[in-house]
Amino acid sequence: NAGVTQTPKFQVLKTGQSMTLQCAQDMNHNSMYWYRQDPGMGLRLIYYSASEGTTDKGEVPNGYNVSRLNKREFSLRLESAAPSQTSVYFCASSEGGLQGANVLTFGAGSRLTVL
Amino acid sequence: AQRVTQPEKLLSVFKGAPVELKCNYSYSGSPELFWYVQYSRQRLQLLLRHISRESIKGFTADLNKGETSFHLKKPFAQEEDSAMYYCALSGPLTYKYIFGTGTRLKVLA
């Protein structure tokens, strides 16, 4: 039972390069999330997708785009990476549904360094 | 605006001492409150949620709507409790899920 799988685990980019972080869940969850984790800042919500076909901005969406490819997959794209985007990125999912967000299941994280 | 505040970045206690990790929130309405924990080299995982009203690993948390707080407590800390603890909030019928800045708990032998 894989749960939430993120790739890659580590990535080093140069300023201005682009890349996509992939996330997939096998729990038939409706909602998916991308967070970044920075020292002293905790977890900050970048984008979320309440259900397949919808995406919404979180607290820190600038510099990122997302795609909810299908119910299983939710990708995060950096079009032109900046050093300020150096962080650990976490994907999460939840059942969602009419009652709201519910409990989150997290991936292992992706450590991104932008030089 | 939705906001979760964890005032302590680091909390150090001795083994066997009581622990209280503070969490205050701002939300117009009735939120759902959660505590998540991240042990070293492990994934973030749910510790407990206020609607369950249960004790997990000896931890409890009571939602105080008057003080808008959801403090996490344990009467006797254990070394294995050392971890990063995050308080989180989500509104009913919404999907925006906000975390606090986290508190690192160190339990000293």
mmCIF file with all atom_site columns, C-alpha atoms in Angstrom:
data_model
loop_
_atom_site.group_PDB
_atom_site.id
_atom_site.type_symbol
_atom_site.label_atom_id
_atom_site.label_alt_id
_atom_site.label_comp_id
_atom_site.label_asym_id
_atom_site.label_entity_id
_atom_site.label_seq_id
_atom_site.pdbx_PDB_ins_code
_atom_site.Cartn_x
_atom_site.Cartn_y
_atom_site.Cartn_z
_atom_site.occupancy
_atom_site.B_iso_or_equiv
_atom_site.pdbx_formal_charge
_atom_site.auth_seq_id
_atom_site.auth_comp_id
_atom_site.auth_asym_id
_atom_site.auth_atom_id
_atom_site.pdbx_PDB_model_num
ATOM 1   C CA . ASN A 1 1   ? 0.000   0.000  0.000   1.00 0.00 ? 1   ASN A CA 1
ATOM 2   C CA . ALA A 1 2   ? 2.003   2.983  -1.296  1.00 0.00 ? 2   ALA A CA 1
ATOM 3   C CA . GLY A 1 3   ? -0.229  5.823  -0.041  1.00 0.00 ? 3   GLY A CA 1
ATOM 4   C CA . VAL A 1 4   ? 1.178   9.111  -1.395  1.00 0.00 ? 4   VAL A CA 1
ATOM 5   C CA . THR A 1 5   ? 4.202   8.897  -3.677  1.00 0.00 ? 5   THR A CA 1
ATOM 6   C CA . GLN A 1 6   ? 6.302   11.909 -4.651  1.00 0.00 ? 6   GLN A CA 1
ATOM 7   C CA . THR A 1 7   ? 9.062   12.134 -7.212  1.00 0.00 ? 7   THR A CA 1
ATOM 8   C CA . PRO A 1 8   ? 11.827  13.115 -7.307  1.00 0.00 ? 8   PRO A CA 1
ATOM 9   C CA . LYS A 1 9   ? 13.099  12.883 -3.723  1.00 0.00 ? 9   LYS A CA 1
ATOM 10  C CA . PHE A 1 10  ? 15.964  15.284 -4.384  1.00 0.00 ? 10  PHE A CA 1
ATOM 11  C CA . GLN A 1 11  ? 16.614  17.827 -7.123  1.00 0.00 ? 11  GLN A CA 1
ATOM 12  C CA . VAL A 1 12  ? 19.163  20.573 -7.708  1.00 0.00 ? 12  VAL A CA 1
ATOM 13  C CA . LEU A 1 13  ? 18.283  23.297 -10.202 1.00 0.00 ? 13  LEU A CA 1
ATOM 14  C CA . LYS A 1 14  ? 19.922  26.404 -11.515 1.00 0.00 ? 14  LYS A CA 1
ATOM 15  C CA . THR A 1 15  ? 18.085  29.717 -11.338 1.00 0.00 ? 15  THR A CA 1
ATOM 16  C CA . GLY A 1 16  ? 15.687  30.004 -14.251 1.00 0.00 ? 16  GLY A CA 1
ATOM 17  C CA . GLN A 1 17  ? 15.360  26.281 -14.920 1.00 0.00 ? 17  GLN A CA 1
ATOM 18  C CA . SER A 1 18  ? 11.956  24.635 -14.825 1.00 0.00 ? 18  SER A CA 1
ATOM 19  C CA . MET A 1 19  ? 10.849  21.387 -13.289 1.00 0.00 ? 19  MET A CA 1
ATOM 20  C CA . THR A 1 20  ? 7.768   19.456 -12.257 1.00 0.00 ? 20  THR A CA 1
ATOM 21  C CA . LEU A 1 21  ? 7.219   17.625 -8.993  1.00 0.00 ? 21  LEU A CA 1
ATOM 22  C CA . GLN A 1 22  ? 4.974   14.627 -9.390  1.00 0.00 ? 22  GLN A CA 1
ATOM 23  C CA . CYS A 1 23  ? 2.550   13.282 -6.823  1.00 0.00 ? 23  CYS A CA 1
ATOM 24  C CA . ALA A 1 24  ? 0.268   10.270 -6.976  1.00 0.00 ? 24  ALA A CA 1
ATOM 25  C CA . GLN A 1 25  ? -2.034  8.675  -4.408  1.00 0.00 ? 25  GLN A CA 1
ATOM 26  C CA . ASP A 1 26  ? -3.658  5.255  -4.501  1.00 0.00 ? 26  ASP A CA 1
ATOM 27  C CA . MET A 1 27  ? -6.265  5.743  -1.763  1.00 0.00 ? 27  MET A CA 1
ATOM 28  C CA . ASN A 1 28  ? -9.038  7.054  -4.021  1.00 0.00 ? 28  ASN A CA 1
ATOM 29  C CA . HIS A 1 29  ? -8.887  10.392 -2.209  1.00 0.00 ? 29  HIS A CA 1
ATOM 30  C CA . ASN A 1 30  ? -10.744 13.350 -3.612  1.00 0.00 ? 30  ASN A CA 1
ATOM 31  C CA . SER A 1 31  ? -8.551  16.198 -2.344  1.00 0.00 ? 31  SER A CA 1
ATOM 32  C CA . MET A 1 32  ? -4.848  16.805 -2.880  1.00 0.00 ? 32  MET A CA 1
ATOM 33  C CA . TYR A 1 33  ? -2.417  19.453 -1.601  1.00 0.00 ? 33  TYR A CA 1
ATOM 34  C CA . TRP A 1 34  ? 1.059   20.865 -2.118  1.00 0.00 ? 34  TRP A CA 1
ATOM 35  C CA . TYR A 1 35  ? 2.950   22.399 0.804   1.00 0.00 ? 35  TYR A CA 1
ATOM 36  C CA . ARG A 1 36  ? 6.425   23.771 1.249   1.00 0.00 ? 36  ARG A CA 1
ATOM 37  C CA . GLN A 1 37  ? 8.296   23.410 4.528   1.00 0.00 ? 37  GLN A CA 1
ATOM 38  C CA . ASP A 1 38  ? 10.885  25.989 5.512   1.00 0.00 ? 38  ASP A CA 1
ATOM 39  C CA . PRO A 1 39  ? 12.735  26.418 8.826   1.00 0.00 ? 39  PRO A CA 1
ATOM 40  C CA . GLY A 1 40  ? 10.835  28.754 11.110  1.00 0.00 ? 40  GLY A CA 1
ATOM 41  C CA . MET A 1 41  ? 7.941   29.036 8.651   1.00 0.00 ? 41  MET A CA 1
ATOM 42  C CA . GLY A 1 42  ? 6.365   25.647 9.135   1.00 0.00 ? 42  GLY A CA 1
ATOM 43  C CA . LEU A 1 43  ? 4.188   24.198 6.412   1.00 0.00 ? 43  LEU A CA 1
ATOM 44  C CA . ARG A 1 44  ? 2.713   26.668 3.956   1.00 0.00 ? 44  ARG A CA 1
ATOM 45  C CA . LEU A 1 45  ? 0.000   25.740 1.503   1.00 0.00 ? 45  LEU A CA 1
ATOM 46  C CA . ILE A 1 46  ? 0.936   26.405 -2.114  1.00 0.00 ? 46  ILE A CA 1
ATOM 47  C CA . TYR A 1 47  ? -2.058  25.022 -4.010  1.00 0.00 ? 47  TYR A CA 1
ATOM 48  C CA . TYR A 1 48  ? -4.802  22.557 -3.353  1.00 0.00 ? 48  TYR A CA 1
ATOM 49  C CA . SER A 1 49  ? -7.338  20.615 -5.345  1.00 0.00 ? 49  SER A CA 1
ATOM 50  C CA . ALA A 1 50  ? -10.610 19.897 -3.590  1.00 0.00 ? 50  ALA A CA 1
ATOM 51  C CA . SER A 1 51  ? -11.645 17.412 -6.249  1.00 0.00 ? 51  SER A CA 1
ATOM 52  C CA . GLU A 1 52  ? -10.677 16.240 -9.700  1.00 0.00 ? 52  GLU A CA 1
ATOM 53  C CA . GLY A 1 53  ? -10.942 19.122 -12.143 1.00 0.00 ? 53  GLY A CA 1
ATOM 54  C CA . THR A 1 54  ? -10.546 21.934 -9.593  1.00 0.00 ? 54  THR A CA 1
ATOM 55  C CA . THR A 1 55  ? -7.511  23.741 -8.208  1.00 0.00 ? 55  THR A CA 1
ATOM 56  C CA . ASP A 1 56  ? -7.213  26.708 -5.860  1.00 0.00 ? 56  ASP A CA 1
ATOM 57  C CA . LYS A 1 57  ? -4.443  28.940 -4.595  1.00 0.00 ? 57  LYS A CA 1
ATOM 58  C CA . GLY A 1 58  ? -3.146  28.536 -1.086  1.00 0.00 ? 58  GLY A CA 1
ATOM 59  C CA . GLU A 1 59  ? -1.034  30.927 0.960   1.00 0.00 ? 59  GLU A CA 1
ATOM 60  C CA . VAL A 1 60  ? 2.071   31.089 -1.271  1.00 0.00 ? 60  VAL A CA 1
ATOM 61  C CA . PRO A 1 61  ? 1.112   30.316 -4.894  1.00 0.00 ? 61  PRO A CA 1
ATOM 62  C CA . ASN A 1 62  ? 3.404   32.795 -6.670  1.00 0.00 ? 62  ASN A CA 1
ATOM 63  C CA . GLY A 1 63  ? 5.971   31.137 -8.906  1.00 0.00 ? 63  GLY A CA 1
ATOM 64  C CA . TYR A 1 64  ? 4.107   27.832 -9.054  1.00 0.00 ? 64  TYR A CA 1
ATOM 65  C CA . ASN A 1 65  ? 1.509   26.150 -11.212 1.00 0.00 ? 65  ASN A CA 1
ATOM 66  C CA . VAL A 1 66  ? -0.386  22.927 -10.624 1.00 0.00 ? 66  VAL A CA 1
ATOM 67  C CA . SER A 1 67  ? -2.244  20.369 -12.643 1.00 0.00 ? 67  SER A CA 1
ATOM 68  C CA . ARG A 1 68  ? -4.763  17.869 -11.333 1.00 0.00 ? 68  ARG A CA 1
ATOM 69  C CA . LEU A 1 69  ? -4.183  15.382 -14.107 1.00 0.00 ? 69  LEU A CA 1
ATOM 70  C CA . ASN A 1 70  ? -6.764  12.891 -12.854 1.00 0.00 ? 70  ASN A CA 1
ATOM 71  C CA . LYS A 1 71  ? -8.064  11.743 -9.494  1.00 0.00 ? 71  LYS A CA 1
ATOM 72  C CA . ARG A 1 72  ? -4.745  10.094 -8.600  1.00 0.00 ? 72  ARG A CA 1
ATOM 73  C CA . GLU A 1 73  ? -2.201  12.665 -9.721  1.00 0.00 ? 73  GLU A CA 1
ATOM 74  C CA . PHE A 1 74  ? -1.453  16.269 -8.761  1.00 0.00 ? 74  PHE A CA 1
ATOM 75  C CA . SER A 1 75  ? 1.708   17.867 -10.127 1.00 0.00 ? 75  SER A CA 1
ATOM 76  C CA . LEU A 1 76  ? 3.505   21.061 -9.105  1.00 0.00 ? 76  LEU A CA 1
ATOM 77  C CA . ARG A 1 77  ? 5.474   23.003 -11.690 1.00 0.00 ? 77  ARG A CA 1
ATOM 78  C CA . LEU A 1 78  ? 8.141   25.646 -11.226 1.00 0.00 ? 78  LEU A CA 1
ATOM 79  C CA . GLU A 1 79  ? 8.388   27.499 -14.545 1.00 0.00 ? 79  GLU A CA 1
ATOM 80  C CA . SER A 1 80  ? 11.466  29.575 -13.697 1.00 0.00 ? 80  SER A CA 1
ATOM 81  C CA . ALA A 1 81  ? 13.069  28.458 -10.456 1.00 0.00 ? 81  ALA A CA 1
ATOM 82  C CA . ALA A 1 82  ? 14.417  31.019 -7.999  1.00 0.00 ? 82  ALA A CA 1
ATOM 83  C CA . PRO A 1 83  ? 16.676  30.530 -4.939  1.00 0.00 ? 83  PRO A CA 1
ATOM 84  C CA . SER A 1 84  ? 13.708  31.516 -2.748  1.00 0.00 ? 84  SER A CA 1
ATOM 85  C CA . GLN A 1 85  ? 12.037  28.300 -3.881  1.00 0.00 ? 85  GLN A CA 1
ATOM 86  C CA . THR A 1 86  ? 14.689  26.182 -2.202  1.00 0.00 ? 86  THR A CA 1
ATOM 87  C CA . SER A 1 87  ? 12.601  24.131 0.198   1.00 0.00 ? 87  SER A CA 1
ATOM 88  C CA . VAL A 1 88  ? 11.187  20.749 1.059   1.00 0.00 ? 88  VAL A CA 1
ATOM 89  C CA . TYR A 1 89  ? 7.931   20.135 -0.774  1.00 0.00 ? 89  TYR A CA 1
ATOM 90  C CA . PHE A 1 90  ? 5.214   17.854 0.531   1.00 0.00 ? 90  PHE A CA 1
ATOM 91  C CA . CYS A 1 91  ? 2.249   16.461 -1.297  1.00 0.00 ? 91  CYS A CA 1
ATOM 92  C CA . ALA A 1 92  ? -0.759  15.328 0.722   1.00 0.00 ? 92  ALA A CA 1
ATOM 93  C CA . SER A 1 93  ? -4.192  13.914 0.066   1.00 0.00 ? 93  SER A CA 1
ATOM 94  C CA . SER A 1 94  ? -7.443  13.491 1.963   1.00 0.00 ? 94  SER A CA 1
ATOM 95  C CA . GLU A 1 95  ? -10.811 11.884 1.430   1.00 0.00 ? 95  GLU A CA 1
ATOM 96  C CA . GLY A 1 96  ? -12.454 15.260 1.155   1.00 0.00 ? 96  GLY A CA 1
ATOM 97  C CA . GLY A 1 97  ? -16.096 15.048 0.314   1.00 0.00 ? 97  GLY A CA 1
ATOM 98  C CA . LEU A 1 98  ? -19.065 17.029 1.505   1.00 0.00 ? 98  LEU A CA 1
ATOM 99  C CA . GLN A 1 99  ? -17.800 17.325 5.067   1.00 0.00 ? 99  GLN A CA 1
ATOM 100 C CA . GLY A 1 100 ? -14.630 19.109 4.093   1.00 0.00 ? 100 GLY A CA 1
ATOM 101 C CA . ALA A 1 101 ? -10.915 18.444 4.092   1.00 0.00 ? 101 ALA A CA 1
ATOM 102 C CA . ASN A 1 102 ? -10.588 15.622 6.616   1.00 0.00 ? 102 ASN A CA 1
ATOM 103 C CA . VAL A 1 103 ? -7.330  13.979 7.662   1.00 0.00 ? 103 VAL A CA 1
ATOM 104 C CA . LEU A 1 104 ? -4.252  14.448 5.480   1.00 0.00 ? 104 LEU A CA 1
ATOM 105 C CA . THR A 1 105 ? -1.944  11.649 4.353   1.00 0.00 ? 105 THR A CA 1
ATOM 106 C CA . PHE A 1 106 ? 1.508   12.937 3.415   1.00 0.00 ? 106 PHE A CA 1
ATOM 107 C CA . GLY A 1 107 ? 4.166   11.911 0.977   1.00 0.00 ? 107 GLY A CA 1
ATOM 108 C CA . ALA A 1 108 ? 7.801   11.547 1.985   1.00 0.00 ? 108 ALA A CA 1
ATOM 109 C CA . GLY A 1 109 ? 8.795   14.966 0.668   1.00 0.00 ? 109 GLY A CA 1
ATOM 110 C CA . SER A 1 110 ? 10.952  16.319 -2.158  1.00 0.00 ? 110 SER A CA 1
ATOM 111 C CA . ARG A 1 111 ? 14.023  18.366 -1.301  1.00 0.00 ? 111 ARG A CA 1
ATOM 112 C CA . LEU A 1 112 ? 14.636  21.045 -3.924  1.00 0.00 ? 112 LEU A CA 1
ATOM 113 C CA . THR A 1 113 ? 17.711  23.257 -4.058  1.00 0.00 ? 113 THR A CA 1
ATOM 114 C CA . VAL A 1 114 ? 17.890  26.188 -6.461  1.00 0.00 ? 114 VAL A CA 1
ATOM 115 C CA . LEU A 1 115 ? 21.373  27.603 -7.009  1.00 0.00 ? 115 LEU A CA 1
ATOM 116 C CA . ALA B 2 1   ? -8.490  35.207 7.993   1.00 0.00 ? 1   ALA B CA 1
ATOM 117 C CA . GLN B 2 2   ? -7.503  31.661 8.867   1.00 0.00 ? 2   GLN B CA 1
ATOM 118 C CA . ARG B 2 3   ? -4.401  31.566 11.013  1.00 0.00 ? 3   ARG B CA 1
ATOM 119 C CA . VAL B 2 4   ? -2.710  29.086 13.332  1.00 0.00 ? 4   VAL B CA 1
ATOM 120 C CA . THR B 2 5   ? -0.145  30.320 15.847  1.00 0.00 ? 5   THR B CA 1
ATOM 121 C CA . GLN B 2 6   ? 2.349   28.145 17.669  1.00 0.00 ? 6   GLN B CA 1
ATOM 122 C CA . PRO B 2 7   ? 4.338   30.535 19.836  1.00 0.00 ? 7   PRO B CA 1
ATOM 123 C CA . GLU B 2 8   ? 7.163   28.176 20.792  1.00 0.00 ? 8   GLU B CA 1
ATOM 124 C CA . LYS B 2 9   ? 9.696   27.087 18.164  1.00 0.00 ? 9   LYS B CA 1
ATOM 125 C CA . LEU B 2 10  ? 11.487  24.812 20.606  1.00 0.00 ? 10  LEU B CA 1
ATOM 126 C CA . LEU B 2 11  ? 10.352  23.214 23.821  1.00 0.00 ? 11  LEU B CA 1
ATOM 127 C CA . SER B 2 12  ? 12.757  21.195 25.943  1.00 0.00 ? 12  SER B CA 1
ATOM 128 C CA . VAL B 2 13  ? 11.562  19.141 28.903  1.00 0.00 ? 13  VAL B CA 1
ATOM 129 C CA . PHE B 2 14  ? 12.988  16.352 30.993  1.00 0.00 ? 14  PHE B CA 1
ATOM 130 C CA . LYS B 2 15  ? 11.700  12.817 30.740  1.00 0.00 ? 15  LYS B CA 1
ATOM 131 C CA . GLY B 2 16  ? 8.739   12.335 33.050  1.00 0.00 ? 16  GLY B CA 1
ATOM 132 C CA . ALA B 2 17  ? 7.851   16.038 33.147  1.00 0.00 ? 17  ALA B CA 1
ATOM 133 C CA . PRO B 2 18  ? 4.509   17.346 31.869  1.00 0.00 ? 18  PRO B CA 1
ATOM 134 C CA . VAL B 2 19  ? 4.353   18.781 28.383  1.00 0.00 ? 19  VAL B CA 1
ATOM 135 C CA . GLU B 2 20  ? 2.102   21.450 26.898  1.00 0.00 ? 20  GLU B CA 1
ATOM 136 C CA . LEU B 2 21  ? 2.474   22.604 23.307  1.00 0.00 ? 21  LEU B CA 1
ATOM 137 C CA . LYS B 2 22  ? 0.466   25.721 22.659  1.00 0.00 ? 22  LYS B CA 1
ATOM 138 C CA . CYS B 2 23  ? -1.740  26.387 19.661  1.00 0.00 ? 23  CYS B CA 1
ATOM 139 C CA . ASN B 2 24  ? -4.010  29.356 19.067  1.00 0.00 ? 24  ASN B CA 1
ATOM 140 C CA . TYR B 2 25  ? -6.128  29.881 16.015  1.00 0.00 ? 25  TYR B CA 1
ATOM 141 C CA . SER B 2 26  ? -8.088  32.519 14.195  1.00 0.00 ? 26  SER B CA 1
ATOM 142 C CA . TYR B 2 27  ? -11.149 31.478 12.244  1.00 0.00 ? 27  TYR B CA 1
ATOM 143 C CA . SER B 2 28  ? -14.599 32.931 11.745  1.00 0.00 ? 28  SER B CA 1
ATOM 144 C CA . GLY B 2 29  ? -16.840 29.940 12.239  1.00 0.00 ? 29  GLY B CA 1
ATOM 145 C CA . SER B 2 30  ? -16.387 26.452 13.643  1.00 0.00 ? 30  SER B CA 1
ATOM 146 C CA . PRO B 2 31  ? -13.078 24.978 12.526  1.00 0.00 ? 31  PRO B CA 1
ATOM 147 C CA . GLU B 2 32  ? -11.722 21.496 12.684  1.00 0.00 ? 32  GLU B CA 1
ATOM 148 C CA . LEU B 2 33  ? -8.442  21.364 14.615  1.00 0.00 ? 33  LEU B CA 1
ATOM 149 C CA . PHE B 2 34  ? -5.701  18.787 14.270  1.00 0.00 ? 34  PHE B CA 1
ATOM 150 C CA . TRP B 2 35  ? -2.272  17.962 15.643  1.00 0.00 ? 35  TRP B CA 1
ATOM 151 C CA . TYR B 2 36  ? 0.251   16.377 13.287  1.00 0.00 ? 36  TYR B CA 1
ATOM 152 C CA . VAL B 2 37  ? 3.648   14.986 14.256  1.00 0.00 ? 37  VAL B CA 1
ATOM 153 C CA . GLN B 2 38  ? 6.850   14.418 12.312  1.00 0.00 ? 38  GLN B CA 1
ATOM 154 C CA . TYR B 2 39  ? 9.316   12.045 13.936  1.00 0.00 ? 39  TYR B CA 1
ATOM 155 C CA . SER B 2 40  ? 12.893  11.992 12.699  1.00 0.00 ? 40  SER B CA 1
ATOM 156 C CA . ARG B 2 41  ? 13.106  10.446 9.209   1.00 0.00 ? 41  ARG B CA 1
ATOM 157 C CA . GLN B 2 42  ? 9.389   9.703  9.135   1.00 0.00 ? 42  GLN B CA 1
ATOM 158 C CA . ARG B 2 43  ? 6.470   11.230 7.274   1.00 0.00 ? 43  ARG B CA 1
ATOM 159 C CA . LEU B 2 44  ? 4.162   13.771 8.766   1.00 0.00 ? 44  LEU B CA 1
ATOM 160 C CA . GLN B 2 45  ? 1.244   11.942 10.315  1.00 0.00 ? 45  GLN B CA 1
ATOM 161 C CA . LEU B 2 46  ? -1.906  12.723 12.206  1.00 0.00 ? 46  LEU B CA 1
ATOM 162 C CA . LEU B 2 47  ? -1.577  12.594 15.987  1.00 0.00 ? 47  LEU B CA 1
ATOM 163 C CA . LEU B 2 48  ? -5.112  13.567 16.917  1.00 0.00 ? 48  LEU B CA 1
ATOM 164 C CA . ARG B 2 49  ? -8.118  15.662 15.910  1.00 0.00 ? 49  ARG B CA 1
ATOM 165 C CA . HIS B 2 50  ? -10.500 17.497 18.170  1.00 0.00 ? 50  HIS B CA 1
ATOM 166 C CA . ILE B 2 51  ? -13.680 15.806 17.007  1.00 0.00 ? 51  ILE B CA 1
ATOM 167 C CA . SER B 2 52  ? -12.295 12.395 18.001  1.00 0.00 ? 52  SER B CA 1
ATOM 168 C CA . ARG B 2 53  ? -11.758 13.466 21.615  1.00 0.00 ? 53  ARG B CA 1
ATOM 169 C CA . GLU B 2 54  ? -9.344  10.590 22.123  1.00 0.00 ? 54  GLU B CA 1
ATOM 170 C CA . SER B 2 55  ? -5.917  10.196 23.664  1.00 0.00 ? 55  SER B CA 1
ATOM 171 C CA . ILE B 2 56  ? -3.123  9.074  21.359  1.00 0.00 ? 56  ILE B CA 1
ATOM 172 C CA . LYS B 2 57  ? 0.259   8.022  22.797  1.00 0.00 ? 57  LYS B CA 1
ATOM 173 C CA . GLY B 2 58  ? -0.812  9.692  26.036  1.00 0.00 ? 58  GLY B CA 1
ATOM 174 C CA . PHE B 2 59  ? -1.455  13.056 24.340  1.00 0.00 ? 59  PHE B CA 1
ATOM 175 C CA . THR B 2 60  ? -4.733  14.936 24.640  1.00 0.00 ? 60  THR B CA 1
ATOM 176 C CA . ALA B 2 61  ? -5.946  18.250 23.270  1.00 0.00 ? 61  ALA B CA 1
ATOM 177 C CA . ASP B 2 62  ? -9.059  20.182 24.163  1.00 0.00 ? 62  ASP B CA 1
ATOM 178 C CA . LEU B 2 63  ? -10.641 22.737 21.914  1.00 0.00 ? 63  LEU B CA 1
ATOM 179 C CA . ASN B 2 64  ? -11.333 25.948 23.845  1.00 0.00 ? 64  ASN B CA 1
ATOM 180 C CA . LYS B 2 65  ? -13.536 28.073 21.628  1.00 0.00 ? 65  LYS B CA 1
ATOM 181 C CA . GLY B 2 66  ? -13.571 30.975 24.068  1.00 0.00 ? 66  GLY B CA 1
ATOM 182 C CA . GLU B 2 67  ? -9.787  31.269 24.047  1.00 0.00 ? 67  GLU B CA 1
ATOM 183 C CA . THR B 2 68  ? -9.506  29.944 20.471  1.00 0.00 ? 68  THR B CA 1
ATOM 184 C CA . SER B 2 69  ? -6.893  27.468 21.607  1.00 0.00 ? 69  SER B CA 1
ATOM 185 C CA . PHE B 2 70  ? -6.121  23.796 21.017  1.00 0.00 ? 70  PHE B CA 1
ATOM 186 C CA . HIS B 2 71  ? -3.165  23.059 23.264  1.00 0.00 ? 71  HIS B CA 1
ATOM 187 C CA . LEU B 2 72  ? -1.544  19.612 23.203  1.00 0.00 ? 72  LEU B CA 1
ATOM 188 C CA . LYS B 2 73  ? -0.768  18.046 26.572  1.00 0.00 ? 73  LYS B CA 1
ATOM 189 C CA . LYS B 2 74  ? 0.882   14.981 27.999  1.00 0.00 ? 74  LYS B CA 1
ATOM 190 C CA . PRO B 2 75  ? 1.336   14.393 31.732  1.00 0.00 ? 75  PRO B CA 1
ATOM 191 C CA . PHE B 2 76  ? 4.646   12.500 31.530  1.00 0.00 ? 76  PHE B CA 1
ATOM 192 C CA . ALA B 2 77  ? 6.949   13.059 28.564  1.00 0.00 ? 77  ALA B CA 1
ATOM 193 C CA . GLN B 2 78  ? 8.942   10.182 27.069  1.00 0.00 ? 78  GLN B CA 1
ATOM 194 C CA . GLU B 2 79  ? 12.134  10.377 25.018  1.00 0.00 ? 79  GLU B CA 1
ATOM 195 C CA . GLU B 2 80  ? 10.311  8.922  22.030  1.00 0.00 ? 80  GLU B CA 1
ATOM 196 C CA . ASP B 2 81  ? 8.007   11.958 22.047  1.00 0.00 ? 81  ASP B CA 1
ATOM 197 C CA . SER B 2 82  ? 10.853  14.072 20.675  1.00 0.00 ? 82  SER B CA 1
ATOM 198 C CA . ALA B 2 83  ? 9.600   15.303 17.308  1.00 0.00 ? 83  ALA B CA 1
ATOM 199 C CA . MET B 2 84  ? 8.226   18.264 15.394  1.00 0.00 ? 84  MET B CA 1
ATOM 200 C CA . TYR B 2 85  ? 4.591   19.002 16.201  1.00 0.00 ? 85  TYR B CA 1
ATOM 201 C CA . TYR B 2 86  ? 2.267   20.977 13.969  1.00 0.00 ? 86  TYR B CA 1
ATOM 202 C CA . CYS B 2 87  ? -1.150  22.341 14.817  1.00 0.00 ? 87  CYS B CA 1
ATOM 203 C CA . ALA B 2 88  ? -3.505  22.620 11.826  1.00 0.00 ? 88  ALA B CA 1
ATOM 204 C CA . LEU B 2 89  ? -6.932  23.987 11.022  1.00 0.00 ? 89  LEU B CA 1
ATOM 205 C CA . SER B 2 90  ? -9.546  23.405 8.396   1.00 0.00 ? 90  SER B CA 1
ATOM 206 C CA . GLY B 2 91  ? -13.036 24.761 8.129   1.00 0.00 ? 91  GLY B CA 1
ATOM 207 C CA . PRO B 2 92  ? -16.040 22.477 7.674   1.00 0.00 ? 92  PRO B CA 1
ATOM 208 C CA . LEU B 2 93  ? -17.135 22.291 4.060   1.00 0.00 ? 93  LEU B CA 1
ATOM 209 C CA . THR B 2 94  ? -13.843 23.864 2.968   1.00 0.00 ? 94  THR B CA 1
ATOM 210 C CA . TYR B 2 95  ? -10.655 22.278 1.788   1.00 0.00 ? 95  TYR B CA 1
ATOM 211 C CA . LYS B 2 96  ? -8.124  24.947 2.661   1.00 0.00 ? 96  LYS B CA 1
ATOM 212 C CA . TYR B 2 97  ? -5.927  23.355 5.303   1.00 0.00 ? 97  TYR B CA 1
ATOM 213 C CA . ILE B 2 98  ? -3.592  25.652 7.230   1.00 0.00 ? 98  ILE B CA 1
ATOM 214 C CA . PHE B 2 99  ? -0.686  24.696 9.477   1.00 0.00 ? 99  PHE B CA 1
ATOM 215 C CA . GLY B 2 100 ? 1.142   26.548 12.216  1.00 0.00 ? 100 GLY B CA 1
ATOM 216 C CA . THR B 2 101 ? 4.885   27.087 12.186  1.00 0.00 ? 101 THR B CA 1
ATOM 217 C CA . GLY B 2 102 ? 5.522   24.029 14.341  1.00 0.00 ? 102 GLY B CA 1
ATOM 218 C CA . THR B 2 103 ? 7.102   23.341 17.713  1.00 0.00 ? 103 THR B CA 1
ATOM 219 C CA . ARG B 2 104 ? 10.114  21.091 18.093  1.00 0.00 ? 104 ARG B CA 1
ATOM 220 C CA . LEU B 2 105 ? 9.813   19.063 21.272  1.00 0.00 ? 105 LEU B CA 1
ATOM 221 C CA . LYS B 2 106 ? 13.000  17.694 22.812  1.00 0.00 ? 106 LYS B CA 1
ATOM 222 C CA . VAL B 2 107 ? 12.645  15.308 25.709  1.00 0.00 ? 107 VAL B CA 1
ATOM 223 C CA . LEU B 2 108 ? 15.860  15.088 27.668  1.00 0.00 ? 108 LEU B CA 1
ATOM 224 C CA . ALA B 2 109 ? 16.966  11.993 29.551  1.00 0.00 ? 109 ALA B CA 1
#
